[in-house]
Amino acid sequence: MCSLEACGGAAGVYADGMIKLQRLGHVLISVRDLEKSKDFYTRLLGCKVLEQDPEHGGLFLSIGGLGNTFDLFQCTNPEAVATSDEDLAGRNGLGVRHIAFAVATEDDLRDAYFALQSAGVAILRAIDHVSQKSIYFHDPDKNLLEIVWERPNALEIFARGRGDEDKPLTFS
């Protein structure tokens, strides 16, 4: 292990000692029924199975041609329950509040909205957050999920203060 001063010149560390992260690596969630969740995430959300490894307890998925980005593991506690989210902003306990999956275009977001509805998935909220537009829904284990389209000028919007109004979003 090295000090910040010593690591400052390392390829994976900036001069100020900050680690050079590239992107989110992967998210792992526990699920009640691995096969039901596998069907939901592959058939409906388009994840690809990289490996199903019972010895290590998981299903390893990829999104958009990337490597391992999303993992599903069988929950070992039969008494486990999902966090309540009557008010999406009220999910204020510890742990993951939601998982967001990005789409490339606003049309892709609209298509996702209707695909979820066609599959019988209840849409909790569809919101215009100024810098992005989002759809919120649950997976079969009540994990809160989001599909998000980020506006091309999102960084500029954040820089000037986006003034998030959370306007309801409708699709036609």
mmCIF file of C-alpha atoms in Angstrom:
data_model
loop_
_atom_site.group_PDB
_atom_site.id
_atom_site.type_symbol
_atom_site.label_atom_id
_atom_site.label_comp_id
_atom_site.label_asym_id
_atom_site.label_seq_id
_atom_site.Cartn_x
_atom_site.Cartn_y
_atom_site.Cartn_z
ATOM 1 C CA MET A 1 0.000 0.000 0.000
ATOM 2 C CA CYS A 2 1.272 3.488 -0.760
ATOM 3 C CA SER A 3 0.698 6.956 0.599
ATOM 4 C CA LEU A 4 -1.218 9.547 -1.422
ATOM 5 C CA GLU A 5 2.056 11.214 -2.292
ATOM 6 C CA ALA A 6 3.566 7.962 -3.525
ATOM 7 C CA CYS A 7 0.423 6.921 -5.431
ATOM 8 C CA GLY A 8 -0.039 10.319 -7.059
ATOM 9 C CA GLY A 9 2.063 9.286 -10.027
ATOM 10 C CA ALA A 10 0.470 5.837 -10.471
ATOM 11 C CA ALA A 11 -1.503 5.236 -13.677
ATOM 12 C CA GLY A 12 -4.762 4.536 -11.803
ATOM 13 C CA VAL A 13 -4.532 7.558 -9.495
ATOM 14 C CA TYR A 14 -4.695 11.293 -10.227
ATOM 15 C CA ALA A 15 -1.936 13.588 -8.923
ATOM 16 C CA ASP A 16 -4.172 14.616 -5.989
ATOM 17 C CA GLY A 17 -4.514 10.950 -4.932
ATOM 18 C CA MET A 18 -8.065 10.491 -6.213
ATOM 19 C CA ILE A 19 -8.692 7.081 -7.782
ATOM 20 C CA LYS A 20 -9.495 7.170 -11.529
ATOM 21 C CA LEU A 21 -12.875 5.460 -11.722
ATOM 22 C CA GLN A 22 -14.107 4.725 -15.232
ATOM 23 C CA ARG A 23 -17.767 3.768 -14.712
ATOM 24 C CA LEU A 24 -19.981 1.805 -12.364
ATOM 25 C CA GLY A 25 -18.737 -1.776 -12.417
ATOM 26 C CA HIS A 26 -21.785 -3.795 -11.391
ATOM 27 C CA VAL A 27 -24.714 -3.931 -8.999
ATOM 28 C CA LEU A 28 -25.683 -7.068 -7.081
ATOM 29 C CA ILE A 29 -29.166 -7.610 -5.686
ATOM 30 C CA SER A 30 -30.692 -10.457 -3.707
ATOM 31 C CA VAL A 31 -33.852 -11.946 -5.157
ATOM 32 C CA ARG A 32 -36.468 -14.353 -3.812
ATOM 33 C CA ASP A 33 -36.826 -16.445 -7.001
ATOM 34 C CA LEU A 34 -33.703 -16.486 -9.175
ATOM 35 C CA GLU A 35 -35.416 -17.979 -12.245
ATOM 36 C CA LYS A 36 -38.352 -15.537 -12.109
ATOM 37 C CA SER A 37 -35.919 -12.616 -11.797
ATOM 38 C CA LYS A 38 -33.731 -14.028 -14.563
ATOM 39 C CA ASP A 39 -36.779 -14.049 -16.844
ATOM 40 C CA PHE A 40 -37.729 -10.468 -15.888
ATOM 41 C CA TYR A 41 -34.260 -8.995 -16.398
ATOM 42 C CA THR A 42 -33.458 -10.916 -19.600
ATOM 43 C CA ARG A 43 -36.800 -11.103 -21.389
ATOM 44 C CA LEU A 44 -38.178 -7.679 -20.464
ATOM 45 C CA LEU A 45 -35.115 -5.505 -19.775
ATOM 46 C CA GLY A 46 -32.807 -7.140 -22.321
ATOM 47 C CA CYS A 47 -29.941 -8.170 -20.049
ATOM 48 C CA LYS A 48 -27.756 -10.963 -21.423
ATOM 49 C CA VAL A 49 -26.676 -13.917 -19.284
ATOM 50 C CA LEU A 50 -22.903 -14.117 -19.023
ATOM 51 C CA GLU A 51 -22.826 -16.965 -16.527
ATOM 52 C CA GLN A 52 -25.093 -18.770 -14.099
ATOM 53 C CA ASP A 53 -22.792 -20.044 -11.372
ATOM 54 C CA PRO A 54 -24.619 -21.986 -8.636
ATOM 55 C CA GLU A 55 -21.316 -22.652 -6.830
ATOM 56 C CA HIS A 56 -20.837 -18.930 -6.305
ATOM 57 C CA GLY A 57 -24.570 -18.339 -5.854
ATOM 58 C CA GLY A 58 -25.263 -16.010 -8.694
ATOM 59 C CA LEU A 59 -26.414 -15.076 -12.114
ATOM 60 C CA PHE A 60 -24.078 -12.654 -13.871
ATOM 61 C CA LEU A 61 -25.639 -10.388 -16.498
ATOM 62 C CA SER A 62 -24.436 -7.790 -18.977
ATOM 63 C CA ILE A 63 -26.109 -4.711 -20.385
ATOM 64 C CA GLY A 64 -25.463 -3.133 -23.759
ATOM 65 C CA GLY A 65 -22.502 -5.251 -24.746
ATOM 66 C CA LEU A 66 -20.535 -4.429 -21.598
ATOM 67 C CA GLY A 67 -19.056 -7.065 -19.314
ATOM 68 C CA ASN A 68 -20.496 -8.070 -15.956
ATOM 69 C CA THR A 69 -22.795 -5.177 -14.990
ATOM 70 C CA PHE A 70 -25.669 -6.691 -13.022
ATOM 71 C CA ASP A 71 -25.740 -9.679 -10.667
ATOM 72 C CA LEU A 72 -28.678 -11.578 -9.185
ATOM 73 C CA PHE A 73 -28.169 -13.800 -6.141
ATOM 74 C CA GLN A 74 -30.756 -16.021 -4.467
ATOM 75 C CA CYS A 75 -31.787 -14.545 -1.102
ATOM 76 C CA THR A 76 -31.052 -16.993 1.712
ATOM 77 C CA ASN A 77 -33.505 -15.436 4.186
ATOM 78 C CA PRO A 78 -37.066 -16.662 3.510
ATOM 79 C CA GLU A 79 -38.411 -13.933 5.838
ATOM 80 C CA ALA A 80 -36.801 -11.067 3.869
ATOM 81 C CA VAL A 81 -39.122 -8.310 2.688
ATOM 82 C CA ALA A 82 -38.620 -5.349 0.390
ATOM 83 C CA THR A 83 -38.535 -1.796 1.681
ATOM 84 C CA SER A 84 -41.848 0.036 1.442
ATOM 85 C CA ASP A 85 -41.921 2.903 -0.997
ATOM 86 C CA GLU A 86 -45.353 4.430 -0.832
ATOM 87 C CA ASP A 87 -43.549 7.729 -1.458
ATOM 88 C CA LEU A 88 -40.539 7.188 -3.736
ATOM 89 C CA ALA A 89 -38.659 10.054 -2.077
ATOM 90 C CA GLY A 90 -39.394 8.470 1.316
ATOM 91 C CA ARG A 91 -37.067 5.513 0.745
ATOM 92 C CA ASN A 92 -34.619 6.888 3.272
ATOM 93 C CA GLY A 93 -33.175 3.791 4.921
ATOM 94 C CA LEU A 94 -29.708 2.402 4.369
ATOM 95 C CA GLY A 95 -28.880 0.411 1.272
ATOM 96 C CA VAL A 96 -29.748 0.759 -2.393
ATOM 97 C CA ARG A 97 -32.693 3.097 -2.953
ATOM 98 C CA HIS A 98 -33.082 2.286 -6.641
ATOM 99 C CA ILE A 99 -31.159 1.080 -9.670
ATOM 100 C CA ALA A 100 -31.246 3.122 -12.875
ATOM 101 C CA PHE A 101 -30.764 1.721 -16.364
ATOM 102 C CA ALA A 102 -29.982 4.249 -19.106
ATOM 103 C CA VAL A 103 -31.400 4.283 -22.628
ATOM 104 C CA ALA A 104 -29.849 6.143 -25.566
ATOM 105 C CA THR A 105 -32.793 8.202 -26.805
ATOM 106 C CA GLU A 106 -36.041 9.737 -25.658
ATOM 107 C CA ASP A 107 -37.846 7.432 -28.110
ATOM 108 C CA ASP A 108 -36.195 4.457 -26.386
ATOM 109 C CA LEU A 109 -37.608 5.705 -23.067
ATOM 110 C CA ARG A 110 -41.100 5.975 -24.566
ATOM 111 C CA ASP A 111 -40.781 2.471 -26.035
ATOM 112 C CA ALA A 112 -39.623 1.141 -22.647
ATOM 113 C CA TYR A 113 -42.663 2.726 -20.978
ATOM 114 C CA PHE A 114 -45.072 0.940 -23.304
ATOM 115 C CA ALA A 115 -43.116 -2.350 -23.167
ATOM 116 C CA LEU A 116 -43.346 -2.337 -19.365
ATOM 117 C CA GLN A 117 -47.067 -1.624 -19.525
ATOM 118 C CA SER A 118 -47.591 -4.391 -22.106
ATOM 119 C CA ALA A 119 -45.785 -6.821 -19.793
ATOM 120 C CA GLY A 120 -48.121 -5.910 -16.933
ATOM 121 C CA VAL A 121 -45.485 -4.010 -14.957
ATOM 122 C CA ALA A 122 -47.033 -1.169 -12.961
ATOM 123 C CA ILE A 123 -45.423 2.212 -13.625
ATOM 124 C CA LEU A 124 -45.017 3.945 -10.272
ATOM 125 C CA ARG A 125 -44.040 7.324 -11.697
ATOM 126 C CA ALA A 126 -42.877 8.868 -14.949
ATOM 127 C CA ILE A 127 -41.037 12.119 -14.265
ATOM 128 C CA ASP A 128 -39.260 14.900 -16.131
ATOM 129 C CA HIS A 129 -36.330 15.801 -13.864
ATOM 130 C CA VAL A 130 -35.145 18.675 -16.134
ATOM 131 C CA SER A 131 -31.742 17.044 -16.852
ATOM 132 C CA GLN A 132 -33.308 13.663 -17.543
ATOM 133 C CA LYS A 133 -36.604 11.843 -17.947
ATOM 134 C CA SER A 134 -37.316 8.754 -15.869
ATOM 135 C CA ILE A 135 -39.724 5.854 -15.454
ATOM 136 C CA TYR A 136 -39.917 4.130 -12.039
ATOM 137 C CA PHE A 137 -41.219 0.590 -11.480
ATOM 138 C CA HIS A 138 -40.565 -2.580 -9.443
ATOM 139 C CA ASP A 139 -38.944 -5.856 -10.351
ATOM 140 C CA PRO A 140 -40.618 -9.084 -9.124
ATOM 141 C CA ASP A 141 -38.983 -8.655 -5.669
ATOM 142 C CA LYS A 142 -40.112 -5.034 -5.267
ATOM 143 C CA ASN A 143 -36.635 -3.621 -5.927
ATOM 144 C CA LEU A 144 -37.190 -0.110 -7.206
ATOM 145 C CA LEU A 145 -35.906 0.321 -10.766
ATOM 146 C CA GLU A 146 -35.614 3.316 -13.046
ATOM 147 C CA ILE A 147 -35.135 3.629 -16.776
ATOM 148 C CA VAL A 148 -33.597 6.989 -17.562
ATOM 149 C CA TRP A 149 -32.870 9.062 -20.657
ATOM 150 C CA GLU A 150 -30.390 11.847 -19.989
ATOM 151 C CA ARG A 151 -30.671 14.994 -22.081
ATOM 152 C CA PRO A 152 -27.609 15.641 -24.287
ATOM 153 C CA ASN A 153 -26.901 18.885 -22.385
ATOM 154 C CA ALA A 154 -27.349 17.348 -18.913
ATOM 155 C CA LEU A 155 -23.908 18.446 -17.703
ATOM 156 C CA GLU A 156 -24.694 22.069 -18.633
ATOM 157 C CA ILE A 157 -28.063 21.834 -16.881
ATOM 158 C CA PHE A 158 -26.423 20.541 -13.696
ATOM 159 C CA ALA A 159 -23.707 23.234 -13.874
ATOM 160 C CA ARG A 160 -26.259 26.051 -13.867
ATOM 161 C CA GLY A 161 -28.488 24.349 -11.255
ATOM 162 C CA ARG A 162 -31.188 22.194 -12.743
ATOM 163 C CA GLY A 163 -34.059 23.346 -10.527
ATOM 164 C CA ASP A 164 -35.617 19.871 -10.560
ATOM 165 C CA GLU A 165 -39.382 20.327 -10.679
ATOM 166 C CA ASP A 166 -40.287 16.631 -11.000
ATOM 167 C CA LYS A 167 -42.987 17.303 -13.578
ATOM 168 C CA PRO A 168 -45.181 14.328 -14.464
ATOM 169 C CA LEU A 169 -44.218 12.774 -17.779
ATOM 170 C CA THR A 170 -46.768 11.410 -20.243
ATOM 171 C CA PHE A 171 -46.217 9.378 -23.380
ATOM 172 C CA SER A 172 -48.527 9.123 -26.372
#
